[in-house]
């Protein structure tokens, strides 16, 4: 009887909590990129941020949207992909403008050159848009032809979340090669780690497809590896070469 009397309070609270969790899923993934975006605009230097992070997230979220057509999952996860794609395009636009402005007398490269040596290192934002549209068109056409195959749909879902789980690998590799995390925003990586942990818990608690939960856990492990790099390189900093140029602080993952 007492429980029924509290329904007027518990039901709205439960609904509010659900909306809050859904909102966090939709927008929480892009929040860590806000300080990176502001740092790049302030310093006019994008060397500390790997644009391959944008490539990974664009591919992963395009594949996730296509996966939705074959196996419907919760709407917040779908809208999260739409918001993330928009955010990565904004990041690419800023990074491209800053990089081109800082390059003097350098030959321009475009997507239409089809030069693998300069893939994802083009001189105009429109080239990145062309590449994204081309990938979306090809992947969408293949999905349309194979949508009735359960094996294809499940493989598509796995590729989507596995690609996203590899998000931190470009930054991890860059840090390893430079033996430094200079230019990488620790605040962003911490926000990324907490966001991935929340996202993985959301997957587990809401019965998302198994691929989402497994790859979410993998993503958290990659985040922790990057934080371990930051700690290790801070304790044993690399001595700069006499004529080496250090990238100005911008950001990373």
PDB file of C-alpha atoms in Angstrom:
ATOM      1  CA  UNK A   1       0.000   0.000   0.000  1.00  0.00           C
ATOM      2  CA  UNK A   2       2.847   2.316   0.903  1.00  0.00           C
ATOM      3  CA  UNK A   3       4.649   1.447  -2.326  1.00  0.00           C
ATOM      4  CA  UNK A   4       1.549   2.315  -4.328  1.00  0.00           C
ATOM      5  CA  UNK A   5       1.336   5.619  -2.532  1.00  0.00           C
ATOM      6  CA  UNK A   6       4.871   6.469  -3.658  1.00  0.00           C
ATOM      7  CA  UNK A   7       4.185   5.702  -7.295  1.00  0.00           C
ATOM      8  CA  UNK A   8       3.369   9.347  -7.958  1.00  0.00           C
ATOM      9  CA  UNK A   9       6.991  10.153  -7.020  1.00  0.00           C
ATOM     10  CA  UNK A  10       8.895   7.059  -8.171  1.00  0.00           C
ATOM     11  CA  UNK A  11       7.444   6.881 -11.678  1.00  0.00           C
ATOM     12  CA  UNK A  12       8.419  10.460 -12.653  1.00  0.00           C
ATOM     13  CA  UNK A  13      11.855   9.999 -11.051  1.00  0.00           C
ATOM     14  CA  UNK A  14      12.425   6.794 -12.990  1.00  0.00           C
ATOM     15  CA  UNK A  15      11.329   8.502 -16.194  1.00  0.00           C
ATOM     16  CA  UNK A  16      13.587  11.481 -15.479  1.00  0.00           C
ATOM     17  CA  UNK A  17      16.546   9.172 -14.806  1.00  0.00           C
ATOM     18  CA  UNK A  18      15.890   7.349 -18.091  1.00  0.00           C
ATOM     19  CA  UNK A  19      15.791  10.615 -20.004  1.00  0.00           C
ATOM     20  CA  UNK A  20      18.986  11.748 -18.292  1.00  0.00           C
ATOM     21  CA  UNK A  21      20.792   8.528 -19.170  1.00  0.00           C
ATOM     22  CA  UNK A  22      19.572   8.750 -22.762  1.00  0.00           C
ATOM     23  CA  UNK A  23      20.735  12.378 -23.011  1.00  0.00           C
ATOM     24  CA  UNK A  24      24.121  11.454 -21.589  1.00  0.00           C
ATOM     25  CA  UNK A  25      24.455   8.716 -24.201  1.00  0.00           C
ATOM     26  CA  UNK A  26      23.551  11.050 -27.068  1.00  0.00           C
ATOM     27  CA  UNK A  27      25.754  14.002 -26.130  1.00  0.00           C
ATOM     28  CA  UNK A  28      28.238  12.598 -23.616  1.00  0.00           C
ATOM     29  CA  UNK A  29      30.512  11.163 -26.291  1.00  0.00           C
ATOM     30  CA  UNK A  30      31.229  14.540 -27.864  1.00  0.00           C
ATOM     31  CA  UNK A  31      31.864  16.467 -24.636  1.00  0.00           C
ATOM     32  CA  UNK A  32      35.544  15.408 -24.378  1.00  0.00           C
ATOM     33  CA  UNK A  33      36.224  17.010 -27.760  1.00  0.00           C
ATOM     34  CA  UNK A  34      35.076  20.447 -26.617  1.00  0.00           C
ATOM     35  CA  UNK A  35      38.330  21.306 -24.759  1.00  0.00           C
ATOM     36  CA  UNK A  36      40.372  19.931 -27.694  1.00  0.00           C
ATOM     37  CA  UNK A  37      38.442  22.061 -30.172  1.00  0.00           C
ATOM     38  CA  UNK A  38      38.920  25.156 -28.013  1.00  0.00           C
ATOM     39  CA  UNK A  39      42.652  24.436 -27.582  1.00  0.00           C
ATOM     40  CA  UNK A  40      43.164  24.129 -31.332  1.00  0.00           C
ATOM     41  CA  UNK A  41      41.306  27.371 -31.987  1.00  0.00           C
ATOM     42  CA  UNK A  42      43.272  29.160 -29.255  1.00  0.00           C
ATOM     43  CA  UNK A  43      46.734  27.904 -30.238  1.00  0.00           C
ATOM     44  CA  UNK A  44      46.094  27.640 -33.992  1.00  0.00           C
ATOM     45  CA  UNK A  45      48.029  24.395 -33.862  1.00  0.00           C
ATOM     46  CA  UNK A  46      46.502  20.973 -34.444  1.00  0.00           C
ATOM     47  CA  UNK A  47      49.665  18.879 -34.290  1.00  0.00           C
ATOM     48  CA  UNK A  48      48.753  17.319 -30.951  1.00  0.00           C
ATOM     49  CA  UNK A  49      45.512  15.843 -32.296  1.00  0.00           C
ATOM     50  CA  UNK A  50      45.447  12.832 -34.600  1.00  0.00           C
ATOM     51  CA  UNK A  51      42.864  13.381 -37.343  1.00  0.00           C
ATOM     52  CA  UNK A  52      42.769   9.611 -37.746  1.00  0.00           C
ATOM     53  CA  UNK A  53      40.672   9.677 -34.590  1.00  0.00           C
ATOM     54  CA  UNK A  54      38.039  11.464 -36.696  1.00  0.00           C
ATOM     55  CA  UNK A  55      38.393   8.820 -39.419  1.00  0.00           C
ATOM     56  CA  UNK A  56      37.851   5.982 -36.942  1.00  0.00           C
ATOM     57  CA  UNK A  57      34.787   7.613 -35.400  1.00  0.00           C
ATOM     58  CA  UNK A  58      33.253   8.523 -38.753  1.00  0.00           C
ATOM     59  CA  UNK A  59      33.606   4.971 -40.076  1.00  0.00           C
ATOM     60  CA  UNK A  60      32.375   3.414 -36.821  1.00  0.00           C
ATOM     61  CA  UNK A  61      29.270   5.598 -36.558  1.00  0.00           C
ATOM     62  CA  UNK A  62      28.330   5.330 -40.223  1.00  0.00           C
ATOM     63  CA  UNK A  63      28.502   1.540 -39.897  1.00  0.00           C
ATOM     64  CA  UNK A  64      26.460   1.690 -36.690  1.00  0.00           C
ATOM     65  CA  UNK A  65      23.695   3.645 -38.429  1.00  0.00           C
ATOM     66  CA  UNK A  66      23.653   1.062 -41.244  1.00  0.00           C
ATOM     67  CA  UNK A  67      23.546  -1.711 -38.622  1.00  0.00           C
ATOM     68  CA  UNK A  68      20.402  -0.098 -37.191  1.00  0.00           C
ATOM     69  CA  UNK A  69      18.553  -0.780 -40.451  1.00  0.00           C
ATOM     70  CA  UNK A  70      19.267  -4.488 -40.065  1.00  0.00           C
ATOM     71  CA  UNK A  71      18.809  -4.791 -36.316  1.00  0.00           C
ATOM     72  CA  UNK A  72      17.010  -2.039 -34.472  1.00  0.00           C
ATOM     73  CA  UNK A  73      18.566  -0.925 -31.198  1.00  0.00           C
ATOM     74  CA  UNK A  74      17.782   1.900 -28.782  1.00  0.00           C
ATOM     75  CA  UNK A  75      17.190   5.312 -30.347  1.00  0.00           C
ATOM     76  CA  UNK A  76      19.747   7.134 -28.093  1.00  0.00           C
ATOM     77  CA  UNK A  77      22.523   5.006 -29.612  1.00  0.00           C
ATOM     78  CA  UNK A  78      21.349   5.926 -33.092  1.00  0.00           C
ATOM     79  CA  UNK A  79      21.211   9.639 -32.319  1.00  0.00           C
ATOM     80  CA  UNK A  80      24.590   9.397 -30.625  1.00  0.00           C
ATOM     81  CA  UNK A  81      26.036   8.342 -33.969  1.00  0.00           C
ATOM     82  CA  UNK A  82      24.416  11.279 -35.773  1.00  0.00           C
ATOM     83  CA  UNK A  83      25.778  13.762 -33.216  1.00  0.00           C
ATOM     84  CA  UNK A  84      29.253  12.182 -33.275  1.00  0.00           C
ATOM     85  CA  UNK A  85      29.471  12.312 -37.081  1.00  0.00           C
ATOM     86  CA  UNK A  86      28.584  16.024 -37.010  1.00  0.00           C
ATOM     87  CA  UNK A  87      31.171  16.676 -34.303  1.00  0.00           C
ATOM     88  CA  UNK A  88      33.965  14.852 -36.144  1.00  0.00           C
ATOM     89  CA  UNK A  89      33.251  16.824 -39.303  1.00  0.00           C
ATOM     90  CA  UNK A  90      33.567  20.044 -37.297  1.00  0.00           C
ATOM     91  CA  UNK A  91      36.866  18.824 -35.833  1.00  0.00           C
ATOM     92  CA  UNK A  92      38.147  17.940 -39.303  1.00  0.00           C
ATOM     93  CA  UNK A  93      37.151  21.321 -40.678  1.00  0.00           C
ATOM     94  CA  UNK A  94      39.015  23.175 -37.936  1.00  0.00           C
ATOM     95  CA  UNK A  95      42.119  20.955 -38.100  1.00  0.00           C
ATOM     96  CA  UNK A  96      42.315  21.260 -41.890  1.00  0.00           C
ATOM     97  CA  UNK A  97      41.964  25.042 -41.850  1.00  0.00           C
ATOM     98  CA  UNK A  98      44.612  25.408 -39.141  1.00  0.00           C
ATOM     99  CA  UNK A  99      47.052  22.994 -40.790  1.00  0.00           C
ATOM    100  CA  UNK A 100      46.733  24.554 -44.246  1.00  0.00           C
ATOM    101  CA  UNK A 101      47.153  28.053 -42.793  1.00  0.00           C
ATOM    102  CA  UNK A 102      50.402  26.964 -41.133  1.00  0.00           C
ATOM    103  CA  UNK A 103      51.792  25.258 -44.233  1.00  0.00           C
ATOM    104  CA  UNK A 104      53.745  27.548 -46.545  1.00  0.00           C
ATOM    105  CA  UNK A 105      54.590  26.643 -50.136  1.00  0.00           C
ATOM    106  CA  UNK A 106      53.411  23.079 -49.687  1.00  0.00           C
ATOM    107  CA  UNK A 107      51.827  21.171 -52.564  1.00  0.00           C
ATOM    108  CA  UNK A 108      48.095  20.740 -52.107  1.00  0.00           C
ATOM    109  CA  UNK A 109      46.566  17.265 -52.097  1.00  0.00           C
ATOM    110  CA  UNK A 110      42.988  16.237 -52.764  1.00  0.00           C
ATOM    111  CA  UNK A 111      40.767  13.183 -52.478  1.00  0.00           C
ATOM    112  CA  UNK A 112      40.477  13.064 -56.287  1.00  0.00           C
ATOM    113  CA  UNK A 113      44.236  12.426 -56.546  1.00  0.00           C
ATOM    114  CA  UNK A 114      43.649   8.919 -55.132  1.00  0.00           C
ATOM    115  CA  UNK A 115      47.167   9.040 -53.705  1.00  0.00           C
ATOM    116  CA  UNK A 116      47.429   6.500 -50.840  1.00  0.00           C
ATOM    117  CA  UNK A 117      50.489   8.302 -49.452  1.00  0.00           C
ATOM    118  CA  UNK A 118      48.366  11.336 -48.655  1.00  0.00           C
ATOM    119  CA  UNK A 119      45.154   9.601 -47.695  1.00  0.00           C
ATOM    120  CA  UNK A 120      43.293  11.538 -44.981  1.00  0.00           C
ATOM    121  CA  UNK A 121      45.826  14.344 -45.244  1.00  0.00           C
ATOM    122  CA  UNK A 122      44.145  16.561 -47.788  1.00  0.00           C
ATOM    123  CA  UNK A 123      44.249  20.306 -48.182  1.00  0.00           C
ATOM    124  CA  UNK A 124      40.527  21.068 -48.240  1.00  0.00           C
ATOM    125  CA  UNK A 125      37.690  20.107 -45.928  1.00  0.00           C
ATOM    126  CA  UNK A 126      35.533  19.365 -48.968  1.00  0.00           C
ATOM    127  CA  UNK A 127      37.853  16.455 -49.823  1.00  0.00           C
ATOM    128  CA  UNK A 128      37.076  14.834 -46.482  1.00  0.00           C
ATOM    129  CA  UNK A 129      33.355  15.328 -47.099  1.00  0.00           C
ATOM    130  CA  UNK A 130      33.683  13.679 -50.525  1.00  0.00           C
ATOM    131  CA  UNK A 131      35.473  10.707 -48.969  1.00  0.00           C
ATOM    132  CA  UNK A 132      32.830  10.319 -46.247  1.00  0.00           C
ATOM    133  CA  UNK A 133      30.008  10.507 -48.779  1.00  0.00           C
ATOM    134  CA  UNK A 134      31.723   7.974 -51.046  1.00  0.00           C
ATOM    135  CA  UNK A 135      32.222   5.538 -48.171  1.00  0.00           C
ATOM    136  CA  UNK A 136      28.630   6.011 -47.000  1.00  0.00           C
ATOM    137  CA  UNK A 137      27.307   5.410 -50.503  1.00  0.00           C
ATOM    138  CA  UNK A 138      29.301   2.223 -51.076  1.00  0.00           C
ATOM    139  CA  UNK A 139      28.635   0.818 -47.588  1.00  0.00           C
ATOM    140  CA  UNK A 140      24.957   1.741 -47.846  1.00  0.00           C
ATOM    141  CA  UNK A 141      24.584   0.029 -51.218  1.00  0.00           C
ATOM    142  CA  UNK A 142      26.235  -3.163 -49.949  1.00  0.00           C
ATOM    143  CA  UNK A 143      24.011  -3.085 -46.859  1.00  0.00           C
ATOM    144  CA  UNK A 144      20.915  -2.630 -49.022  1.00  0.00           C
ATOM    145  CA  UNK A 145      21.817  -5.714 -51.054  1.00  0.00           C
ATOM    146  CA  UNK A 146      22.672  -7.847 -48.009  1.00  0.00           C
ATOM    147  CA  UNK A 147      20.174  -6.616 -45.417  1.00  0.00           C
ATOM    148  CA  UNK A 148      18.330  -9.963 -45.365  1.00  0.00           C
ATOM    149  CA  UNK A 149      21.459 -11.873 -44.338  1.00  0.00           C
ATOM    150  CA  UNK A 150      21.640 -12.275 -40.549  1.00  0.00           C
ATOM    151  CA  UNK A 151      25.366 -13.068 -40.804  1.00  0.00           C
ATOM    152  CA  UNK A 152      26.044  -9.860 -42.721  1.00  0.00           C
ATOM    153  CA  UNK A 153      24.027  -7.735 -40.287  1.00  0.00           C
ATOM    154  CA  UNK A 154      25.764  -9.181 -37.212  1.00  0.00           C
ATOM    155  CA  UNK A 155      29.172  -8.771 -38.876  1.00  0.00           C
ATOM    156  CA  UNK A 156      28.294  -5.175 -39.710  1.00  0.00           C
ATOM    157  CA  UNK A 157      27.401  -4.528 -36.077  1.00  0.00           C
ATOM    158  CA  UNK A 158      30.644  -6.069 -34.894  1.00  0.00           C
ATOM    159  CA  UNK A 159      32.708  -4.007 -37.347  1.00  0.00           C
ATOM    160  CA  UNK A 160      30.942  -0.833 -36.202  1.00  0.00           C
ATOM    161  CA  UNK A 161      31.671  -1.259 -32.505  1.00  0.00           C
ATOM    162  CA  UNK A 162      35.096  -2.855 -33.007  1.00  0.00           C
ATOM    163  CA  UNK A 163      36.196   0.089 -35.155  1.00  0.00           C
ATOM    164  CA  UNK A 164      35.036   2.467 -32.443  1.00  0.00           C
ATOM    165  CA  UNK A 165      36.861   0.389 -29.842  1.00  0.00           C
ATOM    166  CA  UNK A 166      40.065   1.025 -31.819  1.00  0.00           C
ATOM    167  CA  UNK A 167      39.502   4.767 -31.524  1.00  0.00           C
ATOM    168  CA  UNK A 168      42.418   5.330 -29.185  1.00  0.00           C
ATOM    169  CA  UNK A 169      44.915   3.286 -31.197  1.00  0.00           C
ATOM    170  CA  UNK A 170      46.076   6.157 -33.497  1.00  0.00           C
ATOM    171  CA  UNK A 171      46.788   8.310 -30.445  1.00  0.00           C
ATOM    172  CA  UNK A 172      48.362   5.384 -28.596  1.00  0.00           C
ATOM    173  CA  UNK A 173      50.672   4.758 -31.563  1.00  0.00           C
ATOM    174  CA  UNK A 174      51.522   8.433 -31.952  1.00  0.00           C
ATOM    175  CA  UNK A 175      52.443   8.716 -28.280  1.00  0.00           C
ATOM    176  CA  UNK A 176      54.582   5.575 -28.542  1.00  0.00           C
ATOM    177  CA  UNK A 177      56.479   6.858 -31.587  1.00  0.00           C
ATOM    178  CA  UNK A 178      57.148  10.269 -30.038  1.00  0.00           C
ATOM    179  CA  UNK A 179      57.747   8.826 -26.567  1.00  0.00           C
ATOM    180  CA  UNK A 180      55.704  11.774 -25.367  1.00  0.00           C
ATOM    181  CA  UNK A 181      52.111  12.892 -24.823  1.00  0.00           C
ATOM    182  CA  UNK A 182      52.889  16.574 -25.446  1.00  0.00           C
ATOM    183  CA  UNK A 183      49.967  18.254 -27.179  1.00  0.00           C
ATOM    184  CA  UNK A 184      47.514  15.671 -25.826  1.00  0.00           C
ATOM    185  CA  UNK A 185      44.837  16.867 -23.457  1.00  0.00           C
ATOM    186  CA  UNK A 186      44.859  14.686 -20.341  1.00  0.00           C
ATOM    187  CA  UNK A 187      41.510  16.219 -19.376  1.00  0.00           C
ATOM    188  CA  UNK A 188      40.054  14.948 -22.606  1.00  0.00           C
ATOM    189  CA  UNK A 189      41.396  11.418 -22.118  1.00  0.00           C
ATOM    190  CA  UNK A 190      40.001  11.324 -18.572  1.00  0.00           C
ATOM    191  CA  UNK A 191      36.604  12.467 -19.831  1.00  0.00           C
ATOM    192  CA  UNK A 192      36.846   9.917 -22.607  1.00  0.00           C
ATOM    193  CA  UNK A 193      37.606   7.118 -20.139  1.00  0.00           C
ATOM    194  CA  UNK A 194      34.725   8.017 -17.831  1.00  0.00           C
ATOM    195  CA  UNK A 195      32.404   8.343 -20.818  1.00  0.00           C
ATOM    196  CA  UNK A 196      33.385   4.946 -22.206  1.00  0.00           C
ATOM    197  CA  UNK A 197      32.910   3.363 -18.785  1.00  0.00           C
ATOM    198  CA  UNK A 198      29.423   4.888 -18.530  1.00  0.00           C
ATOM    199  CA  UNK A 199      28.623   3.823 -22.085  1.00  0.00           C
ATOM    200  CA  UNK A 200      29.715   0.227 -21.425  1.00  0.00           C
ATOM    201  CA  UNK A 201      27.615   0.081 -18.252  1.00  0.00           C
ATOM    202  CA  UNK A 202      24.670   1.458 -20.249  1.00  0.00           C
ATOM    203  CA  UNK A 203      25.114  -1.317 -22.819  1.00  0.00           C
ATOM    204  CA  UNK A 204      25.212  -4.009 -20.149  1.00  0.00           C
ATOM    205  CA  UNK A 205      22.239  -2.718 -18.185  1.00  0.00           C
ATOM    206  CA  UNK A 206      20.010  -2.088 -21.195  1.00  0.00           C
ATOM    207  CA  UNK A 207      20.614  -5.357 -22.994  1.00  0.00           C
ATOM    208  CA  UNK A 208      22.351  -3.854 -26.030  1.00  0.00           C
ATOM    209  CA  UNK A 209      23.699  -6.314 -28.641  1.00  0.00           C
ATOM    210  CA  UNK A 210      26.668  -8.310 -27.291  1.00  0.00           C
ATOM    211  CA  UNK A 211      29.066  -6.645 -29.736  1.00  0.00           C
ATOM    212  CA  UNK A 212      28.436  -3.293 -28.058  1.00  0.00           C
ATOM    213  CA  UNK A 213      29.322  -4.512 -24.562  1.00  0.00           C
ATOM    214  CA  UNK A 214      32.463  -6.469 -25.520  1.00  0.00           C
ATOM    215  CA  UNK A 215      33.929  -3.680 -27.622  1.00  0.00           C
ATOM    216  CA  UNK A 216      32.969  -1.099 -24.996  1.00  0.00           C
ATOM    217  CA  UNK A 217      35.145  -2.948 -22.506  1.00  0.00           C
ATOM    218  CA  UNK A 218      37.982  -3.034 -25.045  1.00  0.00           C
ATOM    219  CA  UNK A 219      37.656   0.704 -25.556  1.00  0.00           C
ATOM    220  CA  UNK A 220      38.002   1.342 -21.826  1.00  0.00           C
ATOM    221  CA  UNK A 221      41.211  -0.736 -21.809  1.00  0.00           C
ATOM    222  CA  UNK A 222      42.676   1.356 -24.647  1.00  0.00           C
ATOM    223  CA  UNK A 223      41.798   4.554 -22.750  1.00  0.00           C
ATOM    224  CA  UNK A 224      43.578   3.246 -19.670  1.00  0.00           C
ATOM    225  CA  UNK A 225      46.634   2.372 -21.786  1.00  0.00           C
ATOM    226  CA  UNK A 226      46.828   5.987 -23.010  1.00  0.00           C
ATOM    227  CA  UNK A 227      46.604   7.263 -19.437  1.00  0.00           C
ATOM    228  CA  UNK A 228      49.394   4.844 -18.497  1.00  0.00           C
ATOM    229  CA  UNK A 229      51.508   6.325 -21.302  1.00  0.00           C
ATOM    230  CA  UNK A 230      50.906   9.829 -19.963  1.00  0.00           C
ATOM    231  CA  UNK A 231      52.020   8.735 -16.500  1.00  0.00           C
ATOM    232  CA  UNK A 232      55.081   6.849 -17.747  1.00  0.00           C
ATOM    233  CA  UNK A 233      56.288   9.592 -20.087  1.00  0.00           C
ATOM    234  CA  UNK A 234      55.765  12.244 -17.399  1.00  0.00           C
ATOM    235  CA  UNK A 235      58.025  10.282 -15.030  1.00  0.00           C
ATOM    236  CA  UNK A 236      60.656   9.620 -17.701  1.00  0.00           C
ATOM    237  CA  UNK A 237      60.436  12.504 -20.196  1.00  0.00           C
ATOM    238  CA  UNK A 238      62.209  12.168 -23.542  1.00  0.00           C
ATOM    239  CA  UNK A 239      65.166  14.522 -23.876  1.00  0.00           C
ATOM    240  CA  UNK A 240      64.556  16.819 -26.857  1.00  0.00           C
ATOM    241  CA  UNK A 241      66.941  16.696 -29.796  1.00  0.00           C
ATOM    242  CA  UNK A 242      68.906  19.953 -30.335  1.00  0.00           C
ATOM    243  CA  UNK A 243      66.982  20.879 -33.480  1.00  0.00           C
ATOM    244  CA  UNK A 244      63.716  19.058 -32.825  1.00  0.00           C
ATOM    245  CA  UNK A 245      60.489  20.962 -33.090  1.00  0.00           C
ATOM    246  CA  UNK A 246      57.835  20.269 -30.525  1.00  0.00           C
ATOM    247  CA  UNK A 247      54.168  20.566 -31.452  1.00  0.00           C
ATOM    248  CA  UNK A 248      52.330  23.221 -29.546  1.00  0.00           C
ATOM    249  CA  UNK A 249      49.741  21.994 -27.136  1.00  0.00           C
ATOM    250  CA  UNK A 250      46.531  21.179 -28.915  1.00  0.00           C
ATOM    251  CA  UNK A 251      44.946  17.948 -27.978  1.00  0.00           C
ATOM    252  CA  UNK A 252      44.525  14.327 -28.558  1.00  0.00           C
ATOM    253  CA  UNK A 253      41.957  11.741 -28.067  1.00  0.00           C
TER     254      UNK A 253
END
